[in-house]
């Protein structure tokens, strides 16, 4: 009897071991890709679509045969618009799931929460949203716009084409709006704008009561000088902000608003009739007519099974970043982080507005700059676009302490903040 039990036990153990080995083999046959976007909380209005975008891109790549002979597997986590939780979820993706790369974050405060973890554990993060610059990490690829690819061209358009003389810099109270507005304030003053002609205002995430602020903007714009609002308001606070503009009859003819964080997705949930003529500065609009964009929209509608779903700029940034990562992995012949990072520089892939975007040594990409006016259908009419693709700058030319810095993650510099005057590396990826 004991012998039979031993045989049965050994057999059961053998089956269990075989099943475990089979599970490990299946796991080893996939390449895991981390998706780090808020699916709940104040930023879910913007980030949920980016999660869906990544699932679509991974599905499409798997239809092509995957990568290096393996299928890609999405590992989706929800940091819930909680900035410390972004760091925890990043650690989970790298240590527990052993993902080959991470695509995620929206706000700069979430990215800065992730940064120490991604560098400590030597991961790769693709960040798809416009940001304030003043940072360059070997482990991060910035596929959204730097200030010189969005904020500065937007101000130039308002100044040169619309004759704007007074400026309201309105933003959500966190690092991206504050740093961007610091750059814009310095840029405006360098162009002869008086301090009294600049009004700066910050509100918390999720801010909903805009009556007094919009009234203040109206008063500021009633001096006879042409006034505009440059908006770095983020997340679901945009909905009541634009609603209050309509309530107080602030039209684009009176005080135009140009936004850096409002795209087709945010507009899809509100009545855009009072907003017609207000603007946004991005590097992509859904309304762009190119074969690449037409194919992307068609694939998106098929994936979501909803022809009403819109596309937007951060989606294109994920499209570019994902395709660059695929190309770099194929070039390196491995998902080894260090080899992929080295292979990324110089990679070129098509963007959706026409042309090829290139990954630069500073881990930013080349992008066109588009200014679009809001239409009554929630789309944008492009009123201005650059002739060429603009290389992204990690460090601002208009801030003391930054204008002498450059980022270059290739030999012999291999530094994120190299001082071009002292010829030294400052030894940190961000200020």
Coordinates of C-alpha atoms in Angstrom, one line a residue:
X1 CA 0.0 0.0 0.0
X2 CA 2.8 2.4 0.9
X3 CA 4.6 1.7 -2.4
X4 CA 1.4 2.4 -4.3
X5 CA 0.9 5.7 -2.5
X6 CA 4.5 6.6 -3.2
X7 CA 4.0 5.8 -6.9
X8 CA 0.8 7.8 -7.0
X9 CA 2.4 10.7 -5.2
X10 CA 5.4 10.7 -7.5
X11 CA 3.1 10.6 -10.4
X12 CA 1.1 13.5 -9.1
X13 CA 4.2 15.5 -8.5
X14 CA 5.4 14.7 -12.0
X15 CA 2.1 15.9 -13.5
X16 CA 2.3 19.1 -11.4
X17 CA 5.9 19.7 -12.3
X18 CA 5.0 19.1 -16.0
X19 CA 2.1 21.5 -15.8
X20 CA 4.3 24.1 -14.1
X21 CA 7.0 23.7 -16.7
X22 CA 4.4 24.0 -19.4
X23 CA 3.1 27.2 -17.9
X24 CA 6.6 28.6 -17.7
X25 CA 7.2 27.6 -21.3
X26 CA 4.1 29.4 -22.4
X27 CA 5.1 32.4 -20.3
X28 CA 8.5 32.4 -21.9
X29 CA 7.0 32.3 -25.4
X30 CA 5.4 35.8 -24.9
X31 CA 7.0 39.2 -24.6
X32 CA 5.2 41.2 -21.9
X33 CA 4.4 44.9 -22.5
X34 CA 3.4 47.0 -19.6
X35 CA 0.4 49.4 -20.0
X36 CA 0.4 52.1 -17.2
X37 CA -2.6 54.3 -17.6
X38 CA -5.2 55.6 -15.2
X39 CA -8.5 53.8 -15.7
X40 CA -10.2 55.6 -12.8
X41 CA -9.9 58.9 -11.1
X42 CA -9.7 62.4 -12.6
X43 CA -7.3 61.4 -15.4
X44 CA -9.4 58.5 -16.7
X45 CA -11.1 60.8 -19.1
X46 CA -7.9 61.1 -21.0
X47 CA -5.9 57.9 -20.2
X48 CA -8.4 55.1 -20.7
X49 CA -8.2 55.7 -24.5
X50 CA -4.4 55.3 -24.4
X51 CA -4.9 51.9 -22.7
X52 CA -7.2 50.9 -25.5
X53 CA -4.7 52.2 -28.1
X54 CA -1.9 50.0 -26.7
X55 CA -4.2 47.0 -26.7
X56 CA -4.9 47.7 -30.4
X57 CA -1.3 48.2 -31.3
X58 CA -0.3 45.0 -29.6
X59 CA -3.1 43.0 -31.2
X60 CA -2.1 44.4 -34.7
X61 CA 1.6 43.4 -34.1
X62 CA 0.5 39.9 -33.1
X63 CA -1.4 39.6 -36.3
X64 CA 1.9 40.3 -38.1
X65 CA 3.5 37.4 -36.3
X66 CA 4.5 39.1 -33.0
X67 CA 8.1 40.1 -32.3
X68 CA 11.2 37.9 -32.5
X69 CA 9.0 34.9 -33.1
X70 CA 6.9 35.5 -30.0
X71 CA 3.5 36.9 -29.3
X72 CA 3.2 40.1 -27.3
X73 CA 1.2 40.1 -24.1
X74 CA -0.3 43.2 -22.6
X75 CA -0.1 43.6 -18.8
X76 CA -2.5 46.4 -17.9
X77 CA -2.5 48.0 -14.4
X78 CA -4.5 50.9 -13.1
X79 CA -2.6 53.6 -11.1
X80 CA -6.0 55.3 -10.6
X81 CA -4.8 58.9 -11.0
X82 CA -2.8 58.5 -7.8
X83 CA 0.7 59.7 -8.3
X84 CA 2.5 57.5 -5.7
X85 CA 0.6 54.5 -7.0
X86 CA 2.2 55.0 -10.4
X87 CA 5.5 54.2 -8.8
X88 CA 4.1 51.1 -7.1
X89 CA 2.5 49.8 -10.3
X90 CA 5.8 50.4 -12.2
X91 CA 7.7 48.3 -9.7
X92 CA 5.0 45.6 -10.0
X93 CA 5.3 45.6 -13.8
X94 CA 9.1 45.3 -13.7
X95 CA 9.7 43.0 -10.7
X96 CA 6.6 40.8 -10.8
X97 CA 5.6 40.7 -14.5
X98 CA 9.1 41.3 -15.9
X99 CA 7.7 43.4 -18.8
X100 CA 10.1 44.3 -21.6
X101 CA 8.9 47.9 -21.8
X102 CA 6.2 50.2 -20.3
X103 CA 4.0 52.6 -22.2
X104 CA 2.2 55.0 -19.9
X105 CA 1.7 58.1 -17.7
X106 CA -0.1 61.3 -18.7
X107 CA 0.7 63.9 -16.2
X108 CA 4.3 65.0 -15.5
X109 CA 3.8 64.4 -11.8
X110 CA 3.0 60.7 -12.6
X111 CA 6.0 60.5 -14.8
X112 CA 8.3 62.0 -12.1
X113 CA 6.8 59.5 -9.7
X114 CA 7.8 56.6 -12.0
X115 CA 11.2 58.0 -13.0
X116 CA 13.2 56.8 -9.9
X117 CA 11.8 53.3 -10.2
X118 CA 12.3 52.9 -13.9
X119 CA 15.9 54.0 -13.5
X120 CA 16.6 51.9 -10.4
X121 CA 15.2 48.7 -12.1
X122 CA 16.6 49.7 -15.5
X123 CA 13.3 49.6 -17.4
X124 CA 12.1 51.4 -20.5
X125 CA 9.2 53.9 -20.4
X126 CA 7.6 55.5 -23.4
X127 CA 5.9 58.7 -22.4
X128 CA 3.3 59.9 -25.0
X129 CA 2.1 63.3 -23.8
X130 CA 3.3 66.8 -24.2
X131 CA 5.4 67.9 -21.2
X132 CA 7.5 70.8 -19.8
X133 CA 10.9 69.5 -20.7
X134 CA 13.7 70.1 -18.2
X135 CA 14.4 66.4 -18.0
X136 CA 16.2 63.7 -19.9
X137 CA 16.6 60.1 -18.7
X138 CA 18.4 57.2 -20.4
X139 CA 15.4 55.0 -19.5
X140 CA 12.7 57.3 -20.9
X141 CA 11.7 58.0 -24.5
X142 CA 9.6 61.2 -24.8
X143 CA 7.3 60.8 -27.7
X144 CA 5.0 63.7 -26.8
X145 CA 5.9 67.3 -27.5
X146 CA 8.6 69.3 -25.7
X147 CA 7.8 73.0 -25.2
X148 CA 9.6 74.0 -28.4
X149 CA 7.2 71.6 -30.3
X150 CA 4.0 73.0 -28.8
X151 CA 4.0 75.8 -26.3
X152 CA 6.4 78.2 -28.0
X153 CA 4.9 77.8 -31.5
X154 CA 1.4 78.3 -30.0
X155 CA 2.5 81.6 -28.5
X156 CA 4.2 82.6 -31.7
X157 CA 1.0 82.0 -33.6
X158 CA -1.1 84.0 -31.2
X159 CA 1.4 86.9 -31.2
X160 CA 2.2 87.0 -34.9
X161 CA -1.0 86.0 -36.5
X162 CA -3.7 87.2 -34.1
X163 CA -1.9 90.2 -32.6
X164 CA -2.2 89.1 -29.0
X165 CA -0.8 91.6 -26.4
X166 CA -2.1 90.3 -23.0
X167 CA -1.7 86.8 -21.8
X168 CA -3.5 84.6 -19.3
X169 CA -1.5 81.5 -18.5
X170 CA -4.1 79.2 -16.8
X171 CA -3.1 75.8 -15.6
X172 CA -3.7 72.9 -13.3
X173 CA -1.5 73.1 -10.2
X174 CA 1.4 70.7 -10.8
X175 CA 4.8 70.5 -12.4
X176 CA 3.9 70.6 -16.1
X177 CA 1.8 73.8 -16.1
X178 CA 4.1 75.5 -13.7
X179 CA 7.3 74.8 -15.6
X180 CA 5.7 75.4 -19.0
X181 CA 4.4 78.7 -17.8
X182 CA 7.8 79.6 -16.3
X183 CA 9.2 79.0 -19.8
X184 CA 6.4 81.0 -21.5
X185 CA 6.7 83.9 -19.1
X186 CA 10.4 84.2 -19.8
X187 CA 9.8 83.9 -23.5
X188 CA 7.1 86.5 -23.5
X189 CA 9.2 89.0 -21.5
X190 CA 12.2 88.3 -23.8
X191 CA 9.8 89.4 -26.6
X192 CA 8.9 92.7 -25.0
X193 CA 5.7 91.8 -23.1
X194 CA 5.3 93.7 -19.8
X195 CA 4.8 91.9 -16.6
X196 CA 1.4 93.6 -16.1
X197 CA 0.3 92.0 -19.3
X198 CA 0.7 88.5 -18.0
X199 CA -1.8 86.9 -15.6
X200 CA -1.0 83.5 -14.2
X201 CA -3.6 81.3 -12.5
X202 CA -3.5 77.7 -11.1
X203 CA -6.3 75.4 -10.0
X204 CA -6.3 71.9 -8.4
X205 CA -6.9 68.7 -10.3
X206 CA -10.7 68.2 -10.9
X207 CA -11.5 71.9 -10.2
X208 CA -15.2 72.5 -11.0
X209 CA -16.1 76.0 -10.0
X210 CA -14.8 78.3 -12.7
X211 CA -17.2 81.3 -12.4
X212 CA -14.8 83.6 -10.5
X213 CA -11.8 82.7 -12.6
X214 CA -13.6 83.2 -15.9
X215 CA -14.9 86.5 -14.6
X216 CA -11.3 87.5 -13.8
X217 CA -10.1 86.5 -17.3
X218 CA -12.9 88.7 -18.7
X219 CA -11.8 91.7 -16.6
X220 CA -8.1 91.2 -17.6
X221 CA -9.1 91.2 -21.2
X222 CA -11.2 94.3 -21.1
X223 CA -8.4 96.9 -21.2
X224 CA -8.5 97.3 -25.0
X225 CA -5.5 95.1 -25.6
X226 CA -6.1 91.9 -27.5
X227 CA -6.0 89.1 -24.9
X228 CA -5.7 85.3 -25.1
X229 CA -5.7 82.3 -22.7
X230 CA -2.9 79.8 -22.9
X231 CA -4.4 76.8 -21.2
X232 CA -2.4 74.0 -19.5
X233 CA -5.6 72.9 -17.6
X234 CA -5.6 69.1 -17.5
X235 CA -8.0 66.2 -17.1
X236 CA -11.7 66.5 -16.4
X237 CA -11.4 70.1 -15.1
X238 CA -11.6 71.1 -18.8
X239 CA -15.3 70.3 -19.1
X240 CA -16.6 72.8 -16.5
X241 CA -13.9 75.4 -17.6
X242 CA -15.2 75.4 -21.2
X243 CA -18.8 75.2 -20.1
X244 CA -18.2 78.4 -17.9
X245 CA -16.6 80.1 -20.9
X246 CA -19.9 79.5 -22.8
X247 CA -22.0 80.6 -19.8
X248 CA -20.2 83.9 -19.7
X249 CA -20.2 84.3 -23.5
X250 CA -16.4 84.4 -23.8
X251 CA -16.1 83.8 -27.5
X252 CA -13.0 83.1 -29.5
X253 CA -13.3 86.5 -31.2
X254 CA -13.2 88.2 -27.8
X255 CA -10.6 86.1 -25.9
X256 CA -9.3 83.1 -27.7
X257 CA -8.2 80.1 -25.7
X258 CA -5.4 77.9 -27.0
X259 CA -5.1 74.6 -25.1
X260 CA -2.2 72.1 -24.8
X261 CA -4.2 69.3 -23.1
X262 CA -7.6 69.4 -24.8
X263 CA -8.0 67.1 -27.8
X264 CA -10.7 65.2 -29.6
X265 CA -11.3 62.8 -26.7
X266 CA -12.0 65.6 -24.2
X267 CA -14.3 67.4 -26.6
X268 CA -16.3 64.3 -27.4
X269 CA -18.1 64.6 -24.0
X270 CA -19.3 68.2 -24.2
X271 CA -21.3 70.5 -26.3
X272 CA -18.7 72.3 -28.5
X273 CA -21.1 74.8 -30.0
X274 CA -19.9 77.7 -27.7
X275 CA -16.3 76.7 -28.2
X276 CA -16.1 77.0 -32.0
X277 CA -13.0 79.0 -32.9
X278 CA -11.1 78.3 -29.7
X279 CA -7.9 76.4 -30.4
X280 CA -5.4 73.7 -29.5
X281 CA -1.8 73.2 -30.3
X282 CA -0.8 69.6 -31.0
X283 CA 1.3 67.5 -33.3
X284 CA -1.6 65.5 -34.7
X285 CA -5.3 66.0 -35.3
X286 CA -7.8 63.3 -36.3
X287 CA -8.9 65.5 -39.2
X288 CA -5.5 65.3 -40.9
X289 CA -6.0 63.7 -44.4
X290 CA -3.2 61.3 -45.0
X291 CA -3.3 57.6 -46.0
X292 CA -1.5 56.7 -42.7
X293 CA -4.1 58.5 -40.7
X294 CA -7.0 57.1 -42.7
X295 CA -5.7 53.5 -42.1
X296 CA -5.1 54.2 -38.4
X297 CA -8.7 55.5 -37.8
X298 CA -10.1 52.5 -39.7
X299 CA -8.2 50.1 -37.6
X300 CA -9.2 52.0 -34.4
X301 CA -12.9 51.9 -35.3
X302 CA -12.7 48.2 -36.1
X303 CA -10.9 47.4 -32.8
X304 CA -13.3 49.4 -30.7
X305 CA -16.3 48.3 -32.8
X306 CA -17.5 52.0 -32.5
X307 CA -17.2 54.4 -35.4
X308 CA -17.9 57.3 -33.0
X309 CA -14.6 56.8 -31.1
X310 CA -12.2 59.6 -31.9
X311 CA -8.4 59.6 -32.1
X312 CA -6.0 62.2 -30.6
X313 CA -2.4 63.3 -30.4
X314 CA -1.2 61.1 -27.5
X315 CA -2.6 58.1 -29.4
X316 CA -0.4 59.0 -32.3
X317 CA 2.6 59.4 -29.9
X318 CA 1.9 55.8 -28.6
X319 CA 1.6 54.7 -32.3
X320 CA 5.0 56.2 -33.0
X321 CA 6.7 55.0 -29.8
X322 CA 5.4 51.5 -30.1
X323 CA 6.5 51.1 -33.7
X324 CA 9.9 52.6 -32.8
X325 CA 10.3 50.1 -29.9
X326 CA 9.3 47.2 -32.3
X327 CA 11.9 48.3 -34.8
X328 CA 14.6 48.7 -32.2
X329 CA 13.9 45.3 -30.7
X330 CA 14.2 43.8 -34.2
X331 CA 17.4 45.8 -34.8
X332 CA 18.9 44.6 -31.5
X333 CA 17.6 41.0 -31.9
X334 CA 16.6 41.0 -28.3
X335 CA 14.5 42.7 -25.7
X336 CA 17.5 43.3 -23.5
X337 CA 17.0 46.8 -22.1
X338 CA 20.5 48.2 -22.6
X339 CA 20.7 46.9 -26.2
X340 CA 17.2 48.2 -27.1
X341 CA 18.0 51.6 -25.6
X342 CA 21.1 51.8 -27.7
X343 CA 19.2 50.6 -30.8
X344 CA 16.5 53.2 -30.4
X345 CA 18.5 56.3 -31.4
X346 CA 18.2 57.0 -35.1
X347 CA 15.1 54.8 -35.6
X348 CA 12.6 56.3 -38.0
X349 CA 8.9 55.4 -38.4
X350 CA 6.0 57.1 -40.2
X351 CA 3.9 59.5 -38.2
X352 CA 0.2 59.9 -39.0
X353 CA 0.4 63.5 -40.5
X354 CA 2.8 62.7 -43.2
X355 CA 6.6 62.2 -43.0
X356 CA 9.0 60.2 -40.8
X357 CA 9.6 60.8 -37.1
X358 CA 13.1 60.1 -35.9
X359 CA 14.3 59.2 -32.4
X360 CA 17.0 61.7 -31.4
X361 CA 20.1 61.2 -29.2
X362 CA 18.3 63.2 -26.5
X363 CA 15.4 60.5 -26.5
X364 CA 12.9 63.0 -28.0
X365 CA 11.5 62.8 -31.5
X366 CA 10.9 65.0 -34.5
X367 CA 7.4 66.2 -34.9
X368 CA 5.3 68.7 -36.9
X369 CA 3.5 71.5 -35.0
X370 CA -0.2 72.0 -35.8
X371 CA -2.6 74.7 -34.6
X372 CA -6.3 73.8 -34.9
X373 CA -9.6 75.6 -34.3
X374 CA -12.4 73.7 -32.6
X375 CA -15.3 72.9 -34.9
X376 CA -18.9 72.3 -33.9
X377 CA -18.5 68.6 -34.5
X378 CA -15.7 68.3 -31.9
X379 CA -13.0 68.1 -34.5
X380 CA -10.2 70.6 -35.3
X381 CA -9.6 72.6 -38.4
X382 CA -5.9 73.0 -38.9
X383 CA -5.1 76.7 -39.4
X384 CA -1.3 76.6 -39.1
X385 CA 1.3 73.9 -39.5
X386 CA 5.1 73.8 -39.7
X387 CA 6.7 73.0 -43.0
X388 CA 9.2 70.7 -41.4
X389 CA 9.4 68.3 -38.5
X390 CA 10.8 70.1 -35.4
X391 CA 13.4 68.3 -33.2
X392 CA 12.3 68.1 -29.5
X393 CA 14.5 69.9 -27.0
X394 CA 15.0 68.5 -23.6
X395 CA 16.2 71.8 -22.1
X396 CA 14.7 75.2 -22.6
X397 CA 16.7 78.0 -24.3
X398 CA 14.8 80.5 -22.2
X399 CA 15.6 79.4 -18.7
X400 CA 18.7 80.2 -16.7
X401 CA 20.5 77.0 -15.8
X402 CA 19.0 75.2 -18.7
X403 CA 19.9 77.1 -21.9
X404 CA 23.5 75.8 -21.8
X405 CA 22.4 72.2 -21.3
X406 CA 21.9 69.5 -23.9
X407 CA 21.0 65.8 -23.7
X408 CA 22.8 63.2 -25.7
X409 CA 22.6 59.5 -24.7
X410 CA 25.2 58.4 -27.2
X411 CA 29.0 58.1 -26.9
X412 CA 31.1 59.9 -26.0
X413 CA 28.7 62.3 -24.1
X414 CA 26.2 59.8 -22.8
X415 CA 24.6 62.3 -20.5
X416 CA 21.2 63.8 -20.0
X417 CA 22.3 67.3 -18.9
X418 CA 25.7 68.0 -20.5
X419 CA 26.9 71.6 -20.0
X420 CA 28.1 72.8 -23.3
X421 CA 30.1 75.6 -21.7
X422 CA 31.9 73.7 -19.0
X423 CA 32.0 70.5 -21.1
X424 CA 30.8 68.5 -18.1
X425 CA 27.9 66.2 -17.2
X426 CA 25.9 67.5 -14.2
X427 CA 25.3 63.9 -13.2
X428 CA 21.5 63.8 -12.9
X429 CA 18.8 63.2 -15.4
X430 CA 16.5 66.0 -14.3
X431 CA 16.6 69.3 -12.4

